[in-house]
Amino acid sequence: MDTLTPNEPKQRHRRLTRQEREGRILEGAIRFFAEFGFEGQTRGLADRLGITQPLLYRYFPDKDSLIDRVFREIFERDWNPDWDGVLADSSRSLAARLDDFYRGYLGGDFGYERARLFFFASLKDDTTATRWLTTLNARLFQPILRSLRSPTRTTSPEDDLDLIVGLHSALAALTIRRHRRAADNTGITALIGAFIEGADPRG
C-alpha cells in the first residue's frame, strides 16, 4: 500500500464538471457504436464507461437522444470547413480535390469510426439514413456532382449521384479494412482514379 510522507497532501480525484462528464460519455458512445452499431445497448456502454446506466440517462434521457448527439458530433460538428474550399476549387482537377478531401475525412482512428458509423447509420432506419445522407448530399455529393456534370454529358444526374455514393461507400469500406495497418493512401488514390476513369467528368 502507498503511504504518505508527513507533509504530503492526500491526493483527491477532481470531480468532473457536467460538461466534462458529458463529453467523456459522448466520446465513449462514438467508439462504442462504431464497434457494435446502433443496436448496441446503453447498459453495455455504461459498463464500458465505468458508470451506472441511471447516470448515463442523467445526461442523455434515452438512447435515441444519445444517437442523435453522436450523429451531430461526428457528421456535422466535426466537418472541417476547409474541406468545402478543397471540393470547390475548380482550378484543380477533380481527382486531386477528392484525394485531398478523403485523406482528411477518412484519416486516422476518427476516420475509421466515421466510416463504420456511415454504414450503421445507413442501415439503422429510414429517418437516420435520410438525415445522414441529406447532410452528406449537401456538403459532399452535390459539390462533386457539379464538378462532374457538363453540357455534353449524356448520363442523368441521378446516375451520376449513384456513382458518387458508390465511391464514398467503397472508400469507407477500404478505411475499415485497412484500419490500424501501416499508413498507405495508395488505395484511396486508386479508387478515386477508377471513379474518374469510369465517370469521365469531361462528359
Backbone as a chain_set.jsonl record, in Angstrom:
{"seq": "MDTLTPNEPKQRHRRLTRQEREGRILEGAIRFFAEFGFEGQTRGLADRLGITQPLLYRYFPDKDSLIDRVFREIFERDWNPDWDGVLADSSRSLAARLDDFYRGYLGGDFGYERARLFFFASLKDDTTATRWLTTLNARLFQPILRSLRSPTRTTSPEDDLDLIVGLHSALAALTIRRHRRAADNTGITALIGAFIEGADPRG", "coords": {"N": [[0.839, -1.195, 0.0], [0.522, 2.263, -0.805], [1.989, 4.897, 1.004], [1.697, 8.065, 2.692], [4.061, 10.679, 2.962], [5.023, 12.674, 5.856], [4.373, 15.456, 5.351], [3.023, 15.402, 2.978], [0.377, 16.164, 0.86], [-2.838, 14.649, 0.777], [-3.919, 12.924, -2.112], [-6.664, 13.734, -4.102], [-9.316, 12.796, -6.233], [-10.337, 14.91, -8.751], [-13.553, 16.191, -9.127], [-15.459, 15.733, -11.996], [-16.686, 18.256, -14.167], [-20.069, 18.905, -15.245], [-20.106, 19.316, -18.003], [-17.644, 18.181, -18.77], [-18.038, 15.502, -18.02], [-20.193, 14.824, -19.672], [-18.959, 15.118, -22.163], [-17.077, 13.035, -22.056], [-18.744, 10.801, -21.944], [-19.931, 11.051, -24.429], [-17.715, 10.748, -26.194], [-17.036, 8.117, -25.558], [-19.381, 6.867, -26.396], [-19.319, 7.252, -29.165], [-17.122, 5.631, -29.896], [-18.122, 3.188, -28.978], [-20.56, 2.723, -30.423], [-19.481, 2.72, -32.966], [-18.167, 0.349, -32.89], [-20.103, -1.62, -32.189], [-22.385, -0.961, -33.558], [-25.57, 0.766, -33.924], [-27.339, -0.78, -32.608], [-26.202, -1.569, -30.309], [-26.359, -1.844, -26.752], [-27.322, 0.492, -24.194], [-26.726, -0.235, -21.606], [-24.459, -1.826, -21.872], [-22.733, 0.133, -22.848], [-22.605, 1.854, -20.623], [-21.383, 0.138, -18.757], [-18.897, -0.182, -19.99], [-17.927, 2.404, -19.783], [-17.657, 2.627, -17.101], [-19.643, 3.611, -15.449], [-22.929, 4.043, -13.994], [-26.037, 2.953, -15.489], [-28.295, 4.63, -14.89], [-26.913, 7.035, -14.348], [-25.858, 7.656, -16.86], [-28.242, 8.218, -18.174], [-28.915, 10.574, -16.984], [-27.593, 12.467, -18.401], [-28.189, 11.971, -21.04], [-31.345, 11.488, -21.948], [-32.533, 9.274, -23.209], [-31.855, 6.484, -25.415], [-32.146, 7.227, -28.092], [-31.746, 10.003, -28.05], [-29.063, 10.077, -27.393], [-27.899, 8.805, -29.61], [-28.632, 10.68, -31.535], [-27.037, 12.826, -30.713], [-24.485, 11.762, -31.087], [-24.552, 11.507, -33.857], [-24.702, 14.254, -34.633], [-22.293, 15.131, -33.635], [-20.257, 13.676, -34.987], [-20.859, 13.767, -37.699], [-21.646, 16.333, -38.324], [-20.707, 18.537, -36.573], [-17.938, 18.068, -36.581], [-17.151, 18.415, -39.159], [-14.717, 19.639, -41.231], [-14.372, 22.945, -42.099], [-12.56, 23.736, -44.032], [-12.641, 21.749, -45.909], [-14.763, 22.319, -47.585], [-13.763, 24.338, -49.209], [-11.696, 22.947, -50.474], [-13.122, 21.066, -52.027], [-14.496, 22.754, -53.731], [-12.644, 24.024, -55.316], [-12.109, 24.799, -58.371], [-9.863, 25.2, -59.887], [-8.222, 23.091, -59.703], [-7.816, 19.622, -60.551], [-10.587, 17.317, -60.462], [-9.938, 14.82, -59.442], [-7.644, 15.362, -57.87], [-8.722, 17.05, -55.94], [-10.581, 15.349, -54.676], [-8.86, 13.424, -53.69], [-7.346, 14.866, -51.776], [-9.427, 15.639, -50.055], [-10.518, 13.158, -49.09], [-8.35, 11.996, -47.828], [-8.169, 13.531, -45.56], [-10.785, 13.346, -44.475], [-11.151, 10.611, -44.005], [-9.033, 9.955, -42.434], [-6.893, 8.478, -39.956], [-7.866, 7.211, -36.616], [-10.304, 8.445, -36.122], [-11.39, 8.701, -38.623], [-11.835, 6.031, -39.191], [-13.842, 5.401, -37.321], [-15.832, 7.126, -38.242], [-16.26, 6.032, -40.761], [-17.295, 3.462, -40.16], [-19.61, 4.171, -38.731], [-20.972, 5.385, -40.76], [-21.949, 3.227, -42.299], [-23.532, 1.925, -40.345], [-25.382, 3.944, -39.729], [-26.664, 4.167, -42.158], [-28.022, 1.775, -42.233], [-29.648, 1.722, -40.007], [-32.339, 3.004, -39.725], [-34.974, 4.512, -41.711], [-35.246, 7.227, -41.069], [-32.852, 8.015, -39.736], [-30.998, 7.344, -41.749], [-31.858, 8.994, -43.853], [-31.519, 11.565, -42.776], [-28.758, 11.592, -42.31], [-27.747, 11.144, -44.922], [-28.746, 13.395, -46.173], [-27.204, 15.436, -45.079], [-24.612, 14.674, -45.999], [-25.126, 14.767, -48.731], [-25.553, 17.486, -49.271], [-23.099, 18.666, -48.549], [-21.043, 17.197, -49.648], [-21.687, 15.275, -51.806], [-23.185, 16.796, -53.719], [-21.389, 18.993, -54.399], [-19.381, 17.436, -55.701], [-20.902, 16.374, -57.76], [-21.543, 18.694, -59.221], [-19.057, 19.289, -60.265], [-18.722, 17.161, -61.887], [-20.657, 17.212, -63.84], [-21.457, 18.277, -67.216], [-22.314, 20.25, -70.132], [-22.445, 18.5, -72.29], [-22.805, 16.034, -71.259], [-24.163, 12.792, -71.138], [-25.263, 11.005, -69.347], [-27.671, 10.682, -66.665], [-28.285, 13.022, -63.939], [-29.066, 11.613, -61.654], [-27.994, 9.052, -62.063], [-25.287, 9.711, -62.039], [-25.082, 10.608, -59.43], [-25.458, 8.224, -58.078], [-23.055, 6.956, -58.744], [-21.261, 8.549, -57.338], [-22.047, 8.179, -54.646], [-21.465, 5.485, -54.535], [-18.656, 5.543, -54.785], [-18.008, 6.821, -52.357], [-18.926, 4.929, -50.497], [-17.252, 2.77, -51.127], [-14.748, 3.801, -50.419], [-15.116, 4.173, -47.691], [-15.403, 1.498, -46.904], [-12.853, 0.576, -47.557], [-11.322, 2.0, -45.711], [-12.154, 0.838, -43.295], [-11.258, -1.79, -43.678], [-8.519, -1.466, -43.779], [-7.837, -0.458, -41.343], [-5.666, 0.42, -38.709], [-3.498, -0.652, -39.99], [-0.296, -0.227, -41.633], [0.298, 3.149, -42.569], [-1.095, 4.02, -45.614], [-1.956, 5.488, -48.457], [-2.417, 4.773, -51.016], [-4.528, 3.176, -51.808], [-6.78, 4.836, -51.583], [-6.202, 6.731, -53.561], [-6.178, 5.046, -55.806], [-8.85, 4.097, -55.952], [-10.223, 6.493, -56.353], [-9.105, 7.211, -58.793], [-10.126, 5.16, -60.427], [-12.818, 5.783, -60.26], [-12.874, 8.328, -61.512], [-12.009, 7.652, -64.067], [-14.06, 5.922, -64.855], [-16.313, 7.582, -64.647], [-15.687, 9.77, -66.232], [-15.384, 12.884, -66.215], [-15.264, 14.799, -68.231], [-17.409, 14.569, -69.775]], "CA": [[0.0, 0.0, 0.0], [1.26, 3.508, -0.808], [1.809, 5.717, 2.2], [2.025, 9.47, 2.518], [5.084, 11.256, 3.832], [4.356, 13.522, 6.844], [3.846, 16.72, 4.856], [2.497, 15.212, 1.637], [-1.084, 16.256, 0.867], [-3.548, 13.489, 0.247], [-4.43, 13.138, -3.456], [-8.096, 13.524, -4.285], [-9.749, 12.88, -7.616], [-11.165, 16.085, -9.016], [-14.856, 15.871, -9.681], [-15.648, 16.253, -13.34], [-17.83, 19.127, -14.379], [-21.111, 18.266, -16.048], [-19.69, 19.367, -19.401], [-16.579, 17.202, -18.962], [-18.624, 14.162, -17.95], [-20.979, 14.634, -20.883], [-18.01, 14.931, -23.25], [-16.497, 11.692, -21.964], [-19.782, 9.852, -22.339], [-20.105, 11.164, -25.878], [-16.559, 10.117, -26.837], [-17.18, 6.678, -25.387], [-20.501, 6.4, -27.217], [-18.858, 7.201, -30.559], [-16.314, 4.418, -30.054], [-18.97, 2.027, -28.712], [-21.465, 2.49, -31.547], [-18.663, 2.374, -34.124], [-17.79, -1.061, -32.75], [-21.243, -2.528, -32.078], [-23.535, -0.477, -34.295], [-26.552, 1.471, -33.113], [-28.104, -1.754, -31.83], [-25.53, -1.759, -29.031], [-27.215, -1.45, -25.634], [-26.749, 1.519, -23.315], [-26.162, -0.887, -20.418], [-23.093, -2.179, -22.231], [-21.964, 1.367, -22.918], [-22.366, 2.315, -19.258], [-20.375, -0.756, -18.167], [-17.602, 0.135, -20.581], [-17.501, 3.711, -19.275], [-17.479, 2.55, -15.657], [-20.679, 4.39, -14.78], [-24.206, 3.352, -13.959], [-26.963, 3.335, -16.553], [-29.044, 5.829, -14.5], [-26.085, 8.232, -14.51], [-25.823, 7.953, -18.287], [-29.521, 8.817, -18.566], [-28.989, 11.949, -16.482], [-27.014, 13.329, -19.436], [-28.921, 11.687, -22.271], [-32.546, 10.884, -21.362], [-32.833, 7.982, -23.812], [-30.863, 6.053, -26.4], [-32.298, 7.997, -29.323], [-31.113, 11.318, -27.875], [-27.616, 9.846, -27.43], [-27.551, 8.57, -31.014], [-28.757, 11.966, -32.215], [-25.874, 13.635, -30.373], [-23.359, 11.144, -31.789], [-24.701, 11.907, -35.254], [-24.333, 15.66, -34.798], [-20.875, 15.302, -33.302], [-19.314, 13.076, -35.933], [-21.208, 14.056, -39.086], [-21.934, 17.743, -38.54], [-19.812, 19.462, -35.876], [-16.534, 17.826, -36.904], [-16.847, 18.674, -40.559], [-13.705, 20.696, -41.346], [-14.825, 23.899, -43.119], [-11.582, 23.806, -45.118], [-12.993, 20.774, -46.938], [-15.652, 22.966, -48.552], [-12.903, 25.013, -50.172], [-10.988, 21.931, -51.256], [-14.045, 20.48, -53.005], [-14.987, 23.776, -54.665], [-11.52, 24.654, -56.025], [-12.158, 24.339, -59.762], [-8.561, 25.356, -60.534], [-7.538, 21.804, -59.597], [-8.585, 18.512, -61.107], [-11.493, 16.682, -59.51], [-9.216, 13.728, -58.789], [-6.769, 15.933, -56.841], [-9.571, 17.547, -54.865], [-11.122, 14.211, -53.942], [-7.763, 12.781, -52.98], [-7.068, 15.671, -50.586], [-10.568, 15.586, -49.143], [-10.698, 11.874, -48.429], [-7.226, 11.748, -46.916], [-8.533, 14.167, -44.3], [-12.076, 12.862, -43.981], [-11.036, 9.225, -43.574], [-7.708, 9.773, -41.85], [-6.725, 8.131, -38.552], [-8.905, 6.461, -35.917], [-11.597, 9.113, -36.248], [-11.909, 8.331, -39.93], [-12.323, 4.655, -39.069], [-15.126, 5.456, -36.627], [-16.792, 7.771, -39.136], [-16.574, 5.084, -41.831], [-18.179, 2.424, -39.629], [-20.897, 4.767, -38.4], [-21.634, 5.613, -42.047], [-22.709, 2.028, -42.638], [-24.552, 1.67, -39.339], [-26.437, 4.946, -39.875], [-27.413, 3.842, -43.372], [-28.824, 0.583, -42.003], [-30.455, 1.787, -38.778], [-33.74, 3.208, -40.086], [-35.104, 5.492, -42.777], [-35.06, 8.587, -40.552], [-31.422, 8.239, -39.528], [-30.32, 7.294, -43.041], [-32.216, 10.182, -44.624], [-30.869, 12.737, -42.187], [-27.32, 11.498, -42.548], [-27.463, 11.317, -46.342], [-29.033, 14.786, -46.513], [-26.006, 16.202, -44.719], [-23.546, 14.351, -46.945], [-25.508, 15.203, -50.062], [-25.362, 18.934, -49.396], [-21.728, 19.131, -48.336], [-20.058, 16.391, -50.374], [-22.121, 14.69, -53.069], [-23.565, 17.816, -54.692], [-20.191, 19.634, -54.973], [-18.752, 16.527, -56.657], [-21.792, 16.277, -58.915], [-21.393, 19.905, -60.035], [-17.789, 19.194, -60.988], [-18.807, 16.044, -62.818], [-21.592, 17.49, -64.926], [-21.082, 19.164, -68.312], [-23.44, 20.349, -71.073], [-22.479, 17.388, -73.246], [-22.879, 14.755, -70.54], [-25.376, 12.067, -71.536], [-25.858, 10.286, -68.217], [-28.563, 11.513, -65.849], [-27.727, 13.388, -62.636], [-29.343, 10.542, -60.694], [-26.993, 8.003, -62.276], [-24.003, 10.231, -61.57], [-25.12, 10.625, -57.968], [-25.228, 6.835, -57.655], [-21.616, 6.711, -58.855], [-20.581, 9.274, -56.257], [-22.331, 7.453, -53.405], [-20.704, 4.238, -54.618], [-17.259, 5.862, -54.454], [-17.919, 7.096, -50.923], [-19.081, 3.652, -49.796], [-16.045, 1.966, -51.36], [-13.658, 4.37, -49.632], [-15.395, 3.859, -46.292], [-15.081, 0.077, -46.721], [-11.396, 0.459, -47.591], [-10.819, 2.511, -44.438], [-12.41, -0.176, -42.277], [-10.399, -2.953, -43.926], [-7.111, -1.145, -43.553], [-7.667, 0.176, -40.038], [-4.51, 0.036, -37.89], [-2.367, -1.12, -40.792], [0.65, 0.838, -41.946], [-0.316, 4.236, -43.345], [-0.952, 3.801, -47.041], [-3.052, 6.17, -49.126], [-2.492, 4.388, -52.423], [-5.85, 2.638, -52.07], [-7.668, 5.971, -51.809], [-5.885, 7.278, -54.879], [-6.57, 4.084, -56.837], [-10.306, 4.087, -56.075], [-10.623, 7.755, -56.968], [-8.713, 7.12, -60.197], [-11.091, 4.3, -61.112], [-14.064, 6.543, -60.348], [-12.703, 9.371, -62.531], [-11.945, 6.992, -65.373], [-15.385, 5.396, -65.194], [-17.301, 8.653, -64.766], [-15.24, 10.665, -67.294], [-16.003, 14.187, -65.974], [-15.252, 15.657, -69.403], [-18.698, 14.426, -70.448]], "C": [[0.872, 1.242, 0.0], [0.964, 4.274, 0.47], [2.213, 7.131, 1.896], [3.156, 9.857, 3.444], [4.406, 12.287, 4.722], [3.712, 14.779, 6.271], [3.24, 16.618, 3.46], [0.972, 15.268, 1.651], [-1.712, 15.017, 0.255], [-4.136, 13.825, -1.114], [-5.933, 12.854, -3.501], [-8.425, 13.648, -5.759], [-10.657, 14.09, -7.78], [-12.478, 15.64, -9.624], [-14.986, 16.508, -11.057], [-16.823, 17.217, -13.371], [-18.868, 18.389, -15.218], [-20.705, 18.232, -17.519], [-18.608, 18.341, -19.699], [-17.136, 15.772, -18.96], [-19.428, 13.851, -19.209], [-20.071, 14.372, -22.084], [-17.397, 13.55, -23.24], [-17.503, 10.616, -22.347], [-19.938, 9.863, -23.852], [-18.946, 10.515, -26.625], [-16.651, 8.598, -26.739], [-18.294, 6.108, -26.249], [-20.108, 6.303, -28.682], [-18.06, 5.925, -30.796], [-17.182, 3.161, -29.917], [-19.872, 1.716, -29.901], [-20.693, 2.182, -32.833], [-18.266, 0.905, -34.091], [-18.998, -1.992, -32.85], [-22.44, -2.125, -32.935], [-24.538, 0.172, -33.353], [-27.497, 0.525, -32.379], [-27.424, -2.061, -30.504], [-26.346, -1.17, -27.891], [-26.528, -0.432, -24.72], [-26.192, 0.908, -22.032], [-24.717, -1.293, -20.681], [-22.204, -0.962, -22.332], [-21.627, 1.865, -21.52], [-21.305, 1.462, -18.575], [-18.993, -0.423, -18.696], [-17.049, 1.449, -20.031], [-17.25, 3.7, -17.773], [-18.452, 3.416, -14.89], [-21.956, 3.569, -14.754], [-25.083, 3.822, -15.115], [-27.816, 4.548, -16.158], [-28.229, 7.115, -14.631], [-25.997, 8.63, -15.965], [-27.093, 8.68, -18.712], [-29.74, 10.192, -17.938], [-28.468, 12.93, -17.521], [-27.737, 13.17, -20.776], [-30.164, 10.89, -21.875], [-32.957, 9.548, -21.962], [-31.796, 7.689, -24.892], [-30.939, 6.881, -27.667], [-31.637, 9.37, -29.213], [-29.597, 11.197, -27.896], [-27.155, 9.62, -28.864], [-27.617, 9.865, -31.805], [-27.532, 12.836, -31.953], [-24.619, 13.083, -31.037], [-23.378, 11.559, -33.258], [-24.217, 13.336, -35.46], [-22.846, 15.877, -34.563], [-19.97, 14.846, -34.441], [-19.613, 13.43, -37.379], [-21.462, 15.532, -39.358], [-20.884, 18.645, -37.89], [-18.367, 19.308, -36.32], [-16.236, 17.87, -38.394], [-15.867, 19.846, -40.62], [-14.135, 21.679, -42.432], [-13.83, 24.076, -44.259], [-11.931, 22.839, -46.245], [-13.929, 21.375, -47.984], [-14.833, 23.66, -49.639], [-12.151, 24.053, -51.063], [-11.889, 21.392, -52.368], [-14.472, 21.477, -54.076], [-13.895, 24.37, -55.548], [-11.419, 24.13, -57.462], [-10.846, 24.542, -60.511], [-7.759, 24.051, -60.504], [-8.423, 20.714, -60.177], [-9.49, 17.931, -60.025], [-10.787, 15.56, -58.765], [-8.345, 14.249, -57.657], [-7.582, 16.428, -55.655], [-10.118, 16.4, -54.012], [-10.044, 13.51, -53.126], [-7.447, 13.542, -51.687], [-8.197, 15.569, -49.573], [-10.598, 14.272, -48.379], [-9.519, 11.503, -47.534], [-7.49, 12.385, -45.561], [-9.767, 13.553, -43.674], [-11.982, 11.455, -43.404], [-9.682, 8.934, -42.929], [-7.768, 9.377, -40.379], [-7.893, 7.367, -37.958], [-10.271, 7.103, -36.094], [-12.222, 8.813, -37.601], [-12.482, 6.928, -39.923], [-13.689, 4.629, -38.403], [-16.191, 6.068, -37.518], [-17.226, 6.796, -40.242], [-17.529, 4.002, -41.343], [-19.564, 2.989, -39.32], [-21.681, 5.128, -39.663], [-22.512, 4.422, -42.409], [-23.825, 1.772, -41.633], [-25.701, 2.675, -39.439], [-27.297, 4.636, -41.085], [-28.365, 2.675, -43.16], [-29.832, 0.722, -40.867], [-31.941, 1.923, -39.069], [-33.797, 4.327, -41.116], [-34.825, 6.908, -42.292], [-33.587, 8.917, -40.382], [-30.689, 8.288, -40.861], [-30.601, 8.549, -43.852], [-31.528, 11.419, -44.092], [-29.385, 12.732, -42.475], [-26.99, 11.763, -44.008], [-27.775, 12.734, -46.809], [-27.832, 15.669, -46.215], [-24.876, 15.945, -45.709], [-23.869, 14.847, -48.353], [-25.213, 16.684, -50.262], [-23.892, 19.318, -49.387], [-20.686, 18.386, -49.164], [-20.551, 15.96, -51.753], [-22.462, 15.748, -54.117], [-22.368, 18.597, -55.239], [-19.46, 18.743, -55.975], [-19.589, 16.454, -57.926], [-21.657, 17.502, -59.815], [-20.11, 19.88, -60.837], [-17.854, 18.128, -62.076], [-19.654, 16.383, -64.046], [-21.0, 18.422, -65.98], [-22.246, 19.215, -69.293], [-23.563, 19.165, -72.023], [-22.665, 16.028, -72.577], [-24.213, 14.074, -70.837], [-26.021, 11.299, -70.392], [-26.727, 11.246, -67.403], [-27.867, 11.897, -64.547], [-27.943, 12.302, -61.587], [-28.333, 9.404, -60.827], [-25.624, 8.457, -61.781], [-23.953, 10.259, -60.041], [-24.91, 9.225, -57.412], [-23.739, 6.485, -57.716], [-20.856, 7.343, -57.693], [-20.798, 8.578, -54.92], [-21.572, 6.128, -53.383], [-19.236, 4.448, -54.295], [-17.104, 6.052, -52.952], [-18.012, 5.802, -50.118], [-17.835, 2.79, -49.933], [-14.874, 2.482, -50.527], [-13.864, 4.123, -48.142], [-15.045, 2.4, -46.0], [-13.567, -0.143, -46.704], [-10.786, 0.915, -46.262], [-11.0, 1.493, -43.326], [-11.457, -1.354, -42.441], [-8.95, -2.679, -43.561], [-6.846, -0.489, -42.206], [-6.508, -0.465, -39.273], [-3.386, -0.625, -38.682], [-1.456, 0.055, -41.09], [-0.018, 1.876, -42.844], [-0.032, 4.037, -44.829], [-2.168, 4.402, -47.725], [-3.201, 5.765, -50.589], [-3.866, 3.833, -52.774], [-6.866, 3.736, -52.34], [-7.455, 6.524, -53.211], [-6.359, 6.352, -55.994], [-8.082, 4.08, -57.041], [-10.818, 5.376, -56.718], [-10.277, 7.752, -58.452], [-9.685, 6.28, -61.003], [-12.427, 5.021, -61.279], [-13.987, 7.594, -61.458], [-12.708, 8.75, -63.925], [-13.32, 6.491, -65.809], [-16.413, 6.496, -65.426], [-16.983, 9.588, -65.912], [-15.895, 12.051, -67.153], [-15.957, 15.135, -67.173], [-16.55, 15.52, -70.202], [-18.706, 13.262, -71.393]], "O": [[1.867, 1.29, 0.724], [-0.168, 4.295, 0.952], [2.976, 7.385, 0.964], [3.205, 9.409, 4.59], [3.313, 12.745, 4.39], [2.603, 15.132, 6.672], [2.974, 17.639, 2.825], [0.335, 14.503, 2.375], [-1.167, 14.42, -0.673], [-4.773, 14.865, -1.28], [-6.396, 11.837, -2.985], [-7.878, 14.503, -6.456], [-11.622, 14.265, -7.036], [-12.505, 14.807, -10.53], [-14.659, 17.68, -11.247], [-17.826, 17.017, -12.686], [-18.565, 17.364, -15.829], [-20.933, 17.236, -18.205], [-18.634, 17.697, -20.748], [-16.756, 14.943, -19.787], [-19.35, 12.747, -19.746], [-20.365, 13.517, -22.92], [-17.212, 12.946, -24.297], [-17.151, 9.634, -22.999], [-20.064, 8.811, -24.481], [-19.174, 9.798, -27.599], [-16.382, 7.883, -27.704], [-18.175, 5.001, -26.773], [-20.519, 5.37, -29.371], [-18.29, 5.217, -31.776], [-16.998, 2.19, -30.651], [-19.942, 0.568, -30.341], [-21.195, 1.463, -33.696], [-18.054, 0.288, -35.134], [-18.934, -3.027, -33.513], [-23.412, -2.875, -33.025], [-24.376, 0.131, -32.133], [-28.357, 0.969, -31.618], [-28.003, -2.742, -29.658], [-26.959, -0.114, -28.046], [-25.318, -0.489, -24.504], [-25.28, 1.474, -21.428], [-23.853, -1.127, -19.821], [-21.037, -1.013, -21.942], [-20.489, 2.255, -21.258], [-20.426, 1.99, -17.893], [-18.024, -0.387, -17.937], [-15.841, 1.586, -19.836], [-16.694, 4.653, -17.228], [-18.135, 3.903, -13.805], [-22.055, 2.53, -15.408], [-24.911, 4.918, -15.649], [-28.048, 5.42, -16.995], [-28.772, 8.163, -14.98], [-26.055, 9.817, -16.284], [-27.049, 9.626, -19.498], [-30.666, 10.903, -18.329], [-28.858, 14.098, -17.524], [-27.872, 14.126, -21.54], [-30.044, 9.723, -21.502], [-33.652, 8.767, -21.313], [-30.972, 8.538, -25.232], [-29.909, 7.206, -28.257], [-31.034, 9.847, -30.175], [-28.911, 12.106, -28.363], [-26.142, 10.175, -29.289], [-26.759, 10.125, -32.649], [-27.041, 13.508, -32.86], [-23.778, 13.851, -31.502], [-22.347, 11.918, -33.827], [-23.416, 13.6, -36.356], [-22.22, 16.71, -35.219], [-19.03, 15.547, -34.814], [-18.709, 13.399, -38.214], [-21.49, 15.943, -40.519], [-20.238, 19.434, -38.579], [-17.643, 20.297, -36.428], [-15.183, 17.41, -38.835], [-16.163, 20.927, -40.112], [-14.253, 21.282, -43.591], [-14.21, 24.518, -45.344], [-11.568, 23.069, -47.399], [-13.889, 20.979, -49.149], [-15.156, 23.585, -50.824], [-11.982, 24.299, -52.257], [-11.462, 21.278, -53.517], [-14.776, 21.087, -55.203], [-14.2, 25.15, -56.45], [-10.732, 23.144, -57.728], [-10.721, 24.104, -61.655], [-6.746, 23.92, -61.192], [-9.639, 20.877, -60.277], [-9.203, 18.037, -58.832], [-11.019, 15.372, -57.571], [-8.307, 13.644, -56.586], [-7.185, 16.25, -54.504], [-10.118, 16.473, -52.784], [-10.291, 13.059, -52.008], [-7.299, 12.933, -50.628], [-7.954, 15.431, -48.374], [-10.692, 14.271, -47.152], [-9.694, 10.759, -46.569], [-7.086, 11.849, -44.529], [-9.79, 13.272, -42.475], [-12.657, 11.14, -42.425], [-9.245, 7.784, -42.89], [-8.605, 9.888, -39.634], [-8.794, 6.928, -38.673], [-11.28, 6.406, -36.204], [-13.441, 8.685, -37.714], [-13.495, 6.661, -40.569], [-14.592, 3.925, -38.855], [-17.325, 5.591, -37.552], [-18.399, 6.741, -40.61], [-18.479, 3.659, -42.047], [-20.576, 2.354, -39.617], [-22.911, 5.172, -39.64], [-23.675, 4.586, -42.78], [-24.944, 1.437, -42.023], [-26.862, 2.309, -39.255], [-28.515, 4.816, -41.051], [-29.398, 2.586, -43.823], [-30.768, -0.071, -40.769], [-32.725, 1.049, -38.699], [-32.801, 5.005, -41.367], [-34.235, 7.707, -43.019], [-33.122, 9.967, -40.826], [-29.855, 9.166, -41.083], [-29.695, 9.108, -44.47], [-31.013, 12.232, -44.861], [-28.816, 13.759, -42.845], [-26.064, 12.516, -44.31], [-27.14, 13.23, -47.74], [-27.485, 16.546, -47.006], [-24.252, 16.885, -46.202], [-22.98, 15.295, -49.078], [-24.687, 17.086, -51.3], [-23.48, 20.204, -50.136], [-19.576, 18.88, -49.361], [-19.903, 16.247, -52.76], [-22.073, 15.616, -55.278], [-22.323, 18.85, -56.442], [-18.969, 19.234, -56.992], [-19.053, 16.471, -59.034], [-21.655, 17.371, -61.039], [-20.064, 20.386, -61.959], [-17.125, 18.193, -63.066], [-19.395, 15.898, -65.147], [-20.146, 19.254, -65.674], [-23.086, 18.315, -69.291], [-24.654, 18.861, -72.505], [-22.682, 14.996, -73.247], [-25.266, 14.71, -70.791], [-27.206, 10.975, -70.459], [-26.541, 12.462, -67.449], [-26.965, 11.193, -64.093], [-27.09, 12.097, -60.723], [-27.871, 8.857, -59.825], [-24.888, 7.678, -61.175], [-22.92, 9.973, -59.437], [-24.254, 9.058, -56.383], [-23.226, 5.794, -56.835], [-19.931, 6.749, -57.14], [-19.856, 8.403, -54.147], [-21.092, 5.701, -52.333], [-18.629, 3.626, -53.609], [-16.18, 5.51, -52.344], [-17.259, 5.607, -49.165], [-17.408, 2.152, -48.971], [-14.097, 1.693, -49.991], [-12.902, 3.891, -47.411], [-14.455, 2.101, -44.962], [-13.062, -0.954, -45.927], [-9.853, 0.294, -45.753], [-10.103, 1.302, -42.504], [-10.912, -1.857, -41.459], [-8.242, -3.567, -43.087], [-5.738, -0.013, -41.959], [-6.38, -1.686, -39.195], [-2.419, -1.107, -38.093], [-1.809, 1.204, -40.826], [-0.786, 1.543, -43.747], [1.119, 3.903, -45.243], [-3.28, 3.891, -47.592], [-4.011, 6.339, -51.317], [-4.328, 3.994, -53.904], [-7.717, 3.596, -53.219], [-8.41, 6.755, -53.953], [-6.879, 6.814, -57.009], [-8.55, 4.063, -58.179], [-11.74, 5.345, -57.533], [-11.056, 8.231, -59.276], [-10.034, 6.635, -62.129], [-13.087, 4.89, -62.31], [-14.919, 7.735, -62.25], [-13.34, 9.269, -64.845], [-13.699, 6.615, -66.974], [-17.281, 6.37, -66.29], [-17.896, 10.15, -66.517], [-16.842, 12.366, -67.874], [-16.573, 16.199, -67.118], [-16.775, 16.246, -71.17], [-19.719, 13.0, -72.042]]}, "num_chains": 1, "name": "protein.A"}
